[in-house]
Every structure is written in structure tokens, then in C-alpha cells.
Short mmCIF file of C-alpha atoms in Angstrom, two decimals:
data_model
loop_
_atom_site.label_atom_id
_atom_site.label_comp_id
_atom_site.label_asym_id
_atom_site.label_seq_id
_atom_site.Cartn_x
_atom_site.Cartn_y
_atom_site.Cartn_z
CA UNK A 104 -177.28 185.69 -171.28
CA UNK A 105 -179.33 188.21 -173.29
CA UNK A 106 -177.27 191.10 -174.64
CA UNK A 107 -178.30 194.25 -176.53
CA UNK A 108 -175.68 196.36 -178.31
CA UNK A 109 -176.75 199.87 -179.36
CA UNK A 110 -174.93 201.91 -182.04
CA UNK A 111 -175.75 205.34 -183.43
CA UNK A 112 -174.46 204.40 -186.88
CA UNK A 113 -173.64 201.11 -188.55
CA UNK A 114 -170.94 202.03 -191.04
CA UNK A 115 -167.57 200.54 -191.90
CA UNK A 116 -165.50 202.21 -189.20
CA UNK A 117 -163.48 201.23 -186.15
CA UNK A 118 -166.13 201.36 -183.44
CA UNK A 119 -168.53 199.36 -185.61
CA UNK A 120 -165.85 196.75 -186.36
CA UNK A 121 -165.15 196.47 -182.63
CA UNK A 122 -168.85 196.10 -181.80
CA UNK A 123 -169.58 193.56 -184.53
CA UNK A 124 -166.61 191.41 -183.49
CA UNK A 125 -168.03 191.26 -179.96
CA UNK A 126 -171.57 190.57 -181.17
CA UNK A 127 -170.52 187.72 -183.44
CA UNK A 128 -168.27 186.13 -180.81
CA UNK A 129 -171.04 186.32 -178.21
CA UNK A 130 -173.57 184.78 -180.60
CA UNK A 131 -171.14 181.95 -181.41
CA UNK A 132 -170.81 181.21 -177.71
CA UNK A 133 -174.53 180.74 -177.21
CA UNK A 134 -175.67 184.13 -175.97
CA UNK A 135 -178.80 185.80 -177.35
CA UNK A 136 -177.55 188.95 -179.05
CA UNK A 137 -179.53 191.86 -180.47
CA UNK A 138 -177.81 194.67 -182.38
CA UNK A 139 -179.70 197.97 -182.57
CA UNK A 140 -178.50 200.81 -184.79
CA UNK A 141 -179.75 204.19 -185.91
CA UNK A 142 -180.87 205.74 -189.17
CA UNK A 143 -177.44 205.88 -190.82
CA UNK A 144 -176.13 202.50 -191.94
CA UNK A 145 -174.42 200.64 -194.75
CA UNK A 146 -177.05 198.35 -196.32
CA UNK A 147 -174.43 195.83 -197.49
CA UNK A 148 -172.87 195.63 -194.06
CA UNK A 149 -176.29 195.16 -192.47
CA UNK A 150 -177.20 192.47 -195.01
CA UNK A 151 -173.97 190.60 -194.27
CA UNK A 152 -175.21 190.03 -190.71
CA UNK A 153 -178.33 188.14 -191.82
CA UNK A 154 -178.49 184.77 -190.12
CA UNK A 155 -175.72 185.61 -187.65
CA UNK A 156 -177.43 188.26 -185.54
CA UNK A 157 -180.82 189.77 -184.94
CA UNK A 158 -180.57 193.39 -186.10
CA UNK A 159 -183.10 196.19 -185.54
CA UNK A 160 -183.04 199.70 -187.03
CA UNK A 161 -184.34 202.60 -184.94
CA UNK A 162 -184.88 205.26 -187.59
CA UNK A 163 -185.16 208.15 -185.13
CA UNK A 164 -181.73 207.45 -183.61
CA UNK A 165 -179.55 210.00 -185.42
CA UNK A 166 -176.09 211.44 -184.90
CA UNK A 167 -176.96 215.18 -184.73
CA UNK A 168 -178.73 216.57 -181.68
CA UNK A 169 -182.46 216.54 -182.45
CA UNK A 170 -184.78 216.77 -179.41
CA UNK A 171 -187.88 215.45 -181.17
CA UNK A 172 -186.06 212.52 -182.77
CA UNK A 173 -184.06 211.82 -179.61
CA UNK A 174 -187.25 211.56 -177.54
CA UNK A 175 -188.80 209.28 -180.14
CA UNK A 176 -185.69 207.08 -180.22
CA UNK A 177 -185.70 206.91 -176.42
CA UNK A 178 -189.31 205.66 -176.46
CA UNK A 179 -188.65 203.09 -179.17
CA UNK A 180 -185.54 201.76 -177.41
CA UNK A 181 -187.33 201.60 -174.06
CA UNK A 182 -190.19 199.54 -175.51
CA UNK A 183 -187.74 197.27 -177.31
CA UNK A 184 -185.77 196.61 -174.12
CA UNK A 185 -188.88 196.03 -172.03
CA UNK A 186 -190.08 193.47 -174.55
CA UNK A 187 -186.71 191.74 -174.86
CA UNK A 188 -185.69 191.93 -171.17
CA UNK A 189 -181.90 191.84 -171.69
CA UNK A 190 -179.41 191.19 -168.92
CA UNK A 191 -176.85 193.54 -170.51
CA UNK A 192 -177.22 196.69 -172.60
CA UNK A 193 -173.86 197.70 -174.05
CA UNK A 194 -173.93 201.09 -175.77
CA UNK A 195 -171.38 202.46 -178.24
CA UNK A 196 -170.79 205.88 -179.83
CA UNK A 197 -171.90 209.18 -178.30
CA UNK A 198 -175.60 209.58 -179.11
CA UNK A 199 -176.45 205.90 -178.65
CA UNK A 200 -174.45 206.01 -175.44
CA UNK A 201 -176.75 208.66 -173.96
CA UNK A 202 -180.15 207.69 -175.39
CA UNK A 203 -179.45 203.96 -175.08
CA UNK A 204 -178.42 204.14 -171.43
CA UNK A 205 -181.43 206.31 -170.55
CA UNK A 206 -183.72 203.77 -172.22
CA UNK A 207 -182.00 200.85 -170.48
CA UNK A 208 -182.52 202.54 -167.11
CA UNK A 209 -186.20 203.17 -167.90
CA UNK A 210 -186.56 199.51 -168.89
CA UNK A 211 -184.90 198.36 -165.60
CA UNK A 212 -182.03 196.58 -167.33
CA UNK A 213 -179.68 195.28 -164.60
CA UNK A 214 -176.38 195.60 -166.49
CA UNK A 215 -175.85 198.95 -168.26
CA UNK A 216 -172.41 199.27 -169.87
CA UNK A 217 -170.95 201.96 -172.10
CA UNK A 218 -168.09 201.45 -174.56
CA UNK A 219 -165.84 204.52 -174.75
CA UNK A 220 -164.55 204.60 -178.33
CA UNK A 221 -164.50 208.40 -178.47
CA UNK A 222 -165.34 211.25 -176.12
CA UNK A 223 -167.75 213.86 -177.51
CA UNK A 224 -166.53 216.66 -175.22
CA UNK A 225 -162.88 216.54 -176.39
CA UNK A 226 -161.64 219.02 -179.04
CA UNK A 227 -164.99 220.84 -179.33
CA UNK A 228 -166.16 224.35 -178.43
CA UNK A 229 -166.86 225.31 -174.82
CA UNK A 230 -170.65 225.29 -175.28
CA UNK A 231 -170.64 221.82 -176.82
CA UNK A 232 -168.25 220.61 -174.14
CA UNK A 233 -170.55 221.71 -171.32
CA UNK A 234 -173.61 220.20 -173.00
CA UNK A 235 -171.95 216.86 -173.75
CA UNK A 236 -170.43 216.64 -170.27
CA UNK A 237 -173.82 217.28 -168.66
CA UNK A 238 -175.39 214.48 -170.73
CA UNK A 239 -172.53 212.08 -169.98
CA UNK A 240 -172.70 212.81 -166.23
CA UNK A 241 -176.43 212.16 -166.23
CA UNK A 242 -175.93 208.78 -167.92
CA UNK A 243 -173.00 207.99 -165.62
CA UNK A 244 -175.36 207.85 -162.62
CA UNK A 245 -176.74 204.49 -163.75
CA UNK A 246 -173.82 203.12 -165.80
CA UNK A 247 -172.53 199.96 -164.12
CA UNK A 248 -169.27 199.73 -166.08
CA UNK A 249 -167.25 201.46 -168.79
CA UNK A 250 -165.15 199.66 -171.40
CA UNK A 251 -162.46 202.06 -172.65
CA UNK A 252 -160.43 201.48 -175.81
CA UNK A 253 -157.36 203.08 -174.20
CA UNK A 254 -155.98 204.11 -170.84
CA UNK A 255 -156.14 207.73 -171.99
CA UNK A 256 -159.90 207.46 -172.59
CA UNK A 257 -160.25 205.98 -169.11
CA UNK A 258 -158.16 208.73 -167.49
CA UNK A 259 -160.13 211.52 -169.23
CA UNK A 260 -163.44 210.00 -168.10
CA UNK A 261 -162.32 209.72 -164.48
CA UNK A 262 -160.86 213.25 -164.50
CA UNK A 263 -164.25 214.52 -165.64
CA UNK A 264 -166.17 212.54 -162.98
CA UNK A 265 -167.62 209.99 -165.38
CA UNK A 266 -167.60 206.84 -163.29
CA UNK A 267 -165.25 205.75 -160.55
CA UNK A 268 -161.89 204.08 -161.27
CA UNK A 269 -163.25 200.64 -160.34
CA UNK A 270 -166.02 201.01 -162.94
CA UNK A 271 -163.56 201.51 -165.80
CA UNK A 272 -161.95 198.66 -167.74
CA UNK A 273 -159.42 199.19 -170.53
CA UNK A 274 -159.98 196.69 -173.35
CA UNK A 275 -158.15 197.28 -176.59
CA UNK A 276 -160.11 197.10 -179.84
CA UNK A 277 -159.12 193.67 -181.10
CA UNK A 278 -158.59 192.33 -184.61
CA UNK A 279 -156.95 189.36 -186.35
CA UNK A 280 -153.25 190.17 -185.92
CA UNK A 281 -151.98 187.36 -188.12
CA UNK A 282 -154.11 188.54 -191.03
CA UNK A 283 -152.17 191.82 -191.13
CA UNK A 284 -148.75 190.42 -190.27
CA UNK A 285 -148.84 187.90 -193.13
CA UNK A 286 -150.57 189.95 -195.84
CA UNK A 287 -149.47 190.16 -199.46
CA UNK A 288 -150.11 192.78 -202.12
CA UNK A 289 -153.57 192.96 -203.73
CA UNK A 290 -154.02 191.26 -207.04
CA UNK A 291 -153.37 193.57 -210.01
CA UNK A 292 -152.12 196.47 -207.88
CA UNK A 293 -151.66 198.65 -210.98
CA UNK A 294 -155.44 198.96 -211.22
CA UNK A 295 -155.57 200.49 -207.74
CA UNK A 296 -152.61 202.77 -208.43
CA UNK A 297 -153.61 203.91 -211.91
CA UNK A 298 -150.38 202.71 -213.50
CA UNK A 299 -149.68 200.52 -216.49
CA UNK A 300 -149.43 196.75 -216.06
CA UNK A 301 -145.82 195.76 -215.50
CA UNK A 302 -144.75 199.29 -214.61
CA UNK A 303 -142.65 199.50 -211.40
CA UNK A 304 -144.69 200.33 -208.33
CA UNK A 305 -144.50 204.03 -207.45
CA UNK A 306 -144.15 205.19 -203.83
CA UNK A 307 -147.50 204.60 -202.12
CA UNK A 308 -149.08 206.49 -199.21
CA UNK A 309 -152.17 204.90 -197.66
CA UNK A 310 -154.85 206.52 -195.52
CA UNK A 311 -157.20 203.83 -194.22
CA UNK A 312 -160.08 205.67 -192.57
CA UNK A 313 -163.84 206.16 -192.71
CA UNK A 314 -164.77 209.23 -194.75
CA UNK A 315 -165.75 211.54 -191.89
CA UNK A 316 -164.81 215.21 -191.39
CA UNK A 317 -162.87 214.50 -188.20
CA UNK A 318 -160.49 212.23 -190.15
CA UNK A 319 -159.53 215.31 -192.23
CA UNK A 320 -159.13 213.74 -195.64
CA UNK A 321 -159.87 217.08 -197.29
CA UNK A 322 -157.17 218.88 -195.34
CA UNK A 323 -154.62 216.18 -196.13
CA UNK A 324 -155.49 216.28 -199.83
CA UNK A 325 -154.90 220.04 -199.75
CA UNK A 326 -151.51 219.51 -198.05
CA UNK A 327 -150.52 216.58 -200.27
CA UNK A 328 -149.10 218.91 -202.91
CA UNK A 329 -146.04 219.34 -200.68
CA UNK A 330 -145.45 215.58 -200.95
CA UNK A 331 -145.90 215.56 -204.74
CA UNK A 332 -143.47 218.48 -205.10
CA UNK A 333 -140.77 216.31 -203.57
CA UNK A 334 -141.82 212.88 -204.91
CA UNK A 335 -143.61 213.54 -208.24
CA UNK A 336 -144.69 209.94 -208.95
CA UNK A 337 -146.18 209.28 -205.49
CA UNK A 338 -149.67 207.82 -205.16
CA UNK A 339 -152.09 208.53 -202.31
CA UNK A 340 -154.65 205.77 -201.72
CA UNK A 341 -157.74 206.76 -199.75
CA UNK A 342 -159.47 203.58 -198.58
CA UNK A 343 -162.79 203.84 -196.79
CA UNK A 344 -166.33 205.08 -197.16
CA UNK A 345 -168.66 207.30 -195.19
CA UNK A 346 -170.80 210.43 -195.05
CA UNK A 347 -168.05 212.82 -196.22
CA UNK A 348 -167.50 210.99 -199.51
CA UNK A 349 -168.79 213.83 -201.71
CA UNK A 350 -166.59 216.37 -199.91
CA UNK A 351 -163.53 214.19 -200.42
CA UNK A 352 -164.36 213.67 -204.10
CA UNK A 353 -164.72 217.42 -204.55
CA UNK A 354 -161.37 218.04 -202.87
CA UNK A 355 -159.70 215.61 -205.26
CA UNK A 356 -161.33 217.28 -208.26
CA UNK A 357 -160.07 220.68 -207.07
CA UNK A 358 -156.55 219.44 -206.46
CA UNK A 359 -153.91 220.15 -209.14
CA UNK A 360 -152.45 216.78 -208.12
CA UNK A 361 -155.63 214.76 -208.70
CA UNK A 362 -153.74 212.26 -210.88
CA UNK A 363 -151.65 211.32 -207.83
CA UNK A 364 -154.70 210.56 -205.66
CA UNK A 365 -156.83 207.44 -205.85
CA UNK A 366 -160.04 207.08 -203.82
CA UNK A 367 -160.85 203.37 -203.77
CA UNK A 368 -163.72 203.29 -201.28
CA UNK A 369 -164.32 200.40 -198.92
CA UNK A 370 -161.88 197.51 -199.44
CA UNK A 371 -162.59 194.09 -197.96
CA UNK A 372 -158.89 193.30 -197.53
CA UNK A 373 -157.30 196.32 -195.83
CA UNK A 374 -154.30 194.22 -194.82
CA UNK A 375 -153.32 193.91 -198.49
CA UNK A 376 -153.48 197.67 -198.95
CA UNK A 377 -151.18 198.14 -195.95
CA UNK A 378 -148.78 195.60 -197.46
CA UNK A 379 -148.73 197.64 -200.69
CA UNK A 380 -148.02 200.94 -198.92
CA UNK A 381 -144.62 202.48 -198.25
CA UNK A 382 -146.01 204.90 -195.66
CA UNK A 383 -149.37 204.81 -193.87
CA UNK A 384 -151.00 207.94 -192.48
CA UNK A 385 -153.86 208.92 -190.19
CA UNK A 386 -154.70 212.61 -189.61
CA UNK A 387 -157.71 212.36 -187.29
CA UNK A 388 -158.47 215.38 -185.14
CA UNK A 389 -160.69 213.62 -182.61
CA UNK A 390 -161.23 209.97 -181.68
CA UNK A 391 -160.11 207.31 -179.24
CA UNK A 392 -157.10 205.11 -179.83
CA UNK A 393 -157.95 203.95 -183.38
CA UNK A 394 -157.40 200.33 -184.28
CA UNK A 395 -156.13 201.32 -187.73
CA UNK A 396 -152.95 202.55 -186.04
CA UNK A 397 -152.43 199.05 -184.69
CA UNK A 398 -153.22 197.56 -188.09
CA UNK A 399 -150.48 199.71 -189.63
CA UNK A 400 -148.08 198.40 -186.96
CA UNK A 401 -149.25 194.79 -187.34
CA UNK A 402 -148.64 195.14 -191.09
CA UNK A 403 -145.07 196.27 -190.38
CA UNK A 404 -145.30 199.63 -192.09
CA UNK A 405 -143.83 203.03 -191.27
CA UNK A 406 -146.68 205.34 -190.33
CA UNK A 407 -147.44 208.98 -189.56
CA UNK A 408 -150.27 209.43 -187.06
CA UNK A 409 -151.96 212.26 -185.18
CA UNK A 410 -151.20 212.80 -181.51
CA UNK A 411 -154.53 211.49 -180.19
CA UNK A 412 -155.33 210.57 -176.58
CA UNK A 413 -153.58 207.29 -175.80
CA UNK A 414 -151.42 207.10 -178.93
CA UNK A 415 -148.30 206.99 -176.77
CA UNK A 416 -149.52 203.68 -175.32
CA UNK A 417 -148.44 201.97 -178.54
CA UNK A 418 -146.80 204.36 -181.01
CA UNK A 419 -143.37 205.59 -179.94
CA UNK A 420 -142.24 208.59 -181.94
CA UNK A 421 -139.16 207.80 -183.99
CA UNK A 422 -139.15 204.13 -182.96
CA UNK A 423 -142.19 202.51 -184.61
CA UNK A 424 -143.91 205.54 -186.11
CA UNK A 425 -143.99 209.32 -186.41
CA UNK A 426 -146.45 211.26 -184.24
CA UNK A 427 -147.43 214.75 -185.45
CA UNK A 428 -149.59 217.41 -183.75
CA UNK A 429 -153.28 216.64 -184.19
CA UNK A 430 -154.00 220.22 -185.26
CA UNK A 431 -151.24 220.33 -187.93
CA UNK A 432 -152.03 218.37 -191.10
CA UNK A 433 -149.18 220.12 -192.88
CA UNK A 434 -146.72 218.55 -190.43
CA UNK A 435 -148.15 215.12 -191.28
CA UNK A 436 -147.63 215.74 -195.02
CA UNK A 437 -144.05 216.91 -194.41
CA UNK A 438 -143.33 213.82 -192.31
CA UNK A 439 -144.70 211.57 -195.06
CA UNK A 440 -142.43 213.22 -197.63
CA UNK A 441 -139.43 212.90 -195.31
CA UNK A 442 -140.01 209.17 -194.92
CA UNK A 443 -140.47 208.60 -198.64
CA UNK A 444 -137.14 210.33 -199.28
CA UNK A 445 -135.30 208.49 -196.48
CA UNK A 446 -135.41 204.77 -197.11
CA UNK A 447 -133.17 203.97 -194.12
CA UNK A 448 -135.42 205.82 -191.66
CA UNK A 449 -138.50 204.27 -193.21
CA UNK A 450 -137.03 200.76 -192.89
CA UNK A 451 -136.06 201.41 -189.27
CA UNK A 452 -139.63 202.45 -188.39
CA UNK A 453 -141.04 199.45 -190.26
CA UNK A 454 -138.78 197.15 -188.25
CA UNK A 455 -139.92 198.88 -185.05
CA UNK A 456 -143.53 198.35 -186.11
CA UNK A 457 -142.95 194.62 -186.61
CA UNK A 458 -141.39 194.36 -183.15
CA UNK A 459 -144.28 196.10 -181.38
CA UNK A 460 -146.10 193.90 -178.85
CA UNK A 461 -149.74 193.94 -179.96
CA UNK A 462 -150.87 190.86 -178.04
CA UNK A 463 -153.50 192.82 -176.08
CA UNK A 464 -155.07 193.82 -179.43
CA UNK A 465 -155.88 190.25 -180.39
CA UNK A 466 -159.51 189.50 -181.20
CA UNK A 467 -159.88 186.66 -178.69
CA UNK A 468 -158.32 188.73 -175.92
CA UNK A 469 -160.84 191.52 -176.50
CA UNK A 470 -163.91 189.27 -176.59
CA UNK A 471 -162.88 187.32 -173.52
CA UNK A 472 -162.25 190.50 -171.52
CA UNK A 473 -165.65 191.95 -172.47
CA UNK A 474 -167.47 188.79 -171.35
CA UNK A 475 -165.60 188.80 -168.04
CA UNK A 476 -166.76 192.37 -167.44
CA UNK A 477 -170.35 191.36 -168.20
CA UNK A 478 -170.10 188.52 -165.74
CA UNK A 479 -168.69 190.78 -163.03
CA UNK A 480 -171.46 193.35 -163.53
CA UNK A 481 -174.21 190.74 -163.39
CA UNK A 482 -172.77 189.01 -160.36
CA UNK A 483 -172.96 192.28 -158.40
CA UNK A 484 -176.70 192.42 -159.14
CA UNK A 485 -177.32 189.17 -157.28
CA UNK A 486 -178.08 190.86 -153.99
CA UNK A 487 -181.23 190.22 -151.88
CA UNK A 488 -182.42 193.74 -152.57
CA UNK A 489 -182.80 193.16 -156.30
CA UNK A 490 -186.16 191.73 -157.44
CA UNK A 491 -184.66 190.41 -160.66
CA UNK A 492 -181.91 188.37 -159.01
CA UNK A 493 -183.53 184.98 -159.70
CA UNK A 494 -183.89 185.73 -163.40
CA UNK A 495 -180.27 186.81 -163.67
CA UNK A 496 -178.98 183.85 -161.67
CA UNK A 497 -180.88 181.45 -163.93
CA UNK A 498 -179.28 183.00 -166.99
CA UNK A 499 -175.82 182.95 -165.49
CA UNK A 500 -176.16 179.31 -164.47
CA UNK A 501 -174.37 177.08 -166.91
CA UNK A 502 -172.90 179.95 -168.93
CA UNK A 503 -169.30 179.57 -170.04
CA UNK A 504 -167.44 182.85 -170.23
CA UNK A 505 -164.34 183.45 -172.28
CA UNK A 506 -163.05 182.04 -175.53
CA UNK A 507 -161.11 178.79 -175.24
#
């Protein structure tokens, strides 16, 4: 089977991790996989894919709305798909989801699938909502299937007439569960925390998130003073990288509590950072059901997370985490301070996290489910009315789906 994945950005964030896991699994199982991404990417991440995947950059594919660039990206993607003749085009992220599906339709790709990691019309102004909904409804006309990261994403799509219920499939964003459950502290943790070697570990708060405005690092840094007032030796670790890095650095410089905050950038072993933390936090305003929440749970740590669509599917307030209003970063900071001061409550939440059933978030489960959806979509194209049915049948013949 020939598969094209299209991303707006190739950075170190949840939707990219999800997509790359699928791409690499599909390539290992003998499929021809092409990953296409837009102008914004991490060169080191892209270089790490050399030899494993074919990767193409479409420079005109950008995150902001830009009619001239969007039209150019549409043309480039259409030509690429016509030349490559994929069986499946699987789009991810908002802009790639629209432009990529339009190009796939123009190139007569039989299986057009969109991955719903986030919904662009949620928690935005009314004008943006109408514009994004119109674009999504246009693309929905020729989308064969949706892969939603949570049931809430699925429900919102259906409520807004984006695909029928039978077109939607909930597949959780998988990762290596054992890696997080069995993690140990990083080597030389004092270097990360800015403490002296041999000094007892101070209370540690971890935010593991790409540096993007919607994650609200700046707002949490501004509210973090309330935590320091109550726990003076606390450390806040900000792990991640992204386009808002300079804004986050400036917020730290402005903060009177800058000595309590450590921005460590991208870390290749996030499970070790979670192991080091006493409390983990995520203050996102807008996204799907983020996998980092599950990584906090898999690592067995008490966490404070925003009330995002679908969070209740896994995080139970007061049982395995604390859920605070998405619009209230101050409430998140207060909850973090409460947990740091209450060891018994913190231990009870950590125990609840360890007991959480995360089996549907396993990496193999995710990859197998995605391939089964591909197979189902392609099998429905094998009707006498479709001129490309022989080509698709030939590619399906002898394919083994699933990971065993």
C-alpha cells in the first residue's frame, strides 16, 4: 500500500509524535510511506528520519492563513500526489488537513483520511469559527474517514456536521507505556534543577509541552509566584521547544522568581523528567486529548491539567489527577501549590495514576487500529464503478494488516 501523510508543521509535539509513530510502523511493515510537511520544521527531527522514511518539504504550506501560499501549496501537493499515486492520503493538523485533502481529491486519491488531533473552530472568535467550519465542511465532502484522538473530538465533529458517525473512528494517540511506567531519574538531576551536587532534591513541578501560545507557558510563569510564595524552594521545569520560545524566555526574565524556573528545551527522555517531578502540569487552552496527560499518568505522577475536550475519558478529578478550568491558569497554580503542601493527597493521586487503565494508549494498539481503518476504506473503493479498483486490489493483495 502507498501512503502519504501530510503535516503542517514537523516539530516535537504530540500530533507529530503520533504521526511519526504511524509512519515508522507502516514503513517497517512493508508499506511505501511518504511524509510531507510544511515550512516550519525541526531540522534535527527531520534529519533523524533519514533512511527510515521518504520526507518532502512543501515550503508554501504554512500555519497562518495565506491565500497566495495556500494556493501554491495546493498545486505542489496535487502534483506530488499525481506523480506518486498513493492509495491513502492521511492528513494531520488544521491547515494540512484542508489543503492536503483538497489536493488529494484533485489528484483522485481513493482513500482520503483526516486525523483529528485538534479542532480549529473550538475556543476561537465567532468570525474564525465560521471560516474554519466552512473550510472543514468543504473538505468533509470527500473525506472517507476520520481518525479522532478522543471521543470528545469525534462528538464535536459529528455535532458540527463533519462526517457521519460511521466515518469516525476513535484511536488514542499511542506511546510506549512501559517506558514511562519504569522510568528513573535523569543522570545528574542537580544540573537540571540548578542545585548543588548532593543537595536534597527540592519540590519539582514539570510542564512537558511544546512552546506554543495555546499551551500558555507565559501565563503559568506569571501565576507561578503564588506557588513560590507557599513553597519557596520549588523548581518549575519547562521541557519542550517551539515557536514561542523567545516569549517564554522573556517571561522568565521578567519574573521575580526566575531562579525557581528552569527552561530545559527538548529532552529526549521525557519519562525521566516525569519520574523526577512531584507534580506535573498542563495548562493548554485548546487542543485534543493530549498524550502528555497519559504520559503523566503512565509515569505515576500527580498532575494538574486543563479541562479540555475528552479529558474526562481518562483523568478523573480527585482520583488520578486534578482538572482545572481551561480559562483559569491561576486555578492551576493554586492546585499545584495545594498538592505540594499535601503529601497525602499527592500520594493518593499518584497511586490513582498508576492504577489507570491505559491499554488503549499503547503504541501497537494505535498502529494496528489505523491500518485496519485504511483497509476498510480501501475495500469500500473496490466497486465496479471505480476505474482504479484493479490498481487498489493489486496493492491490497498479499498485504498483512496489523502488528503481530
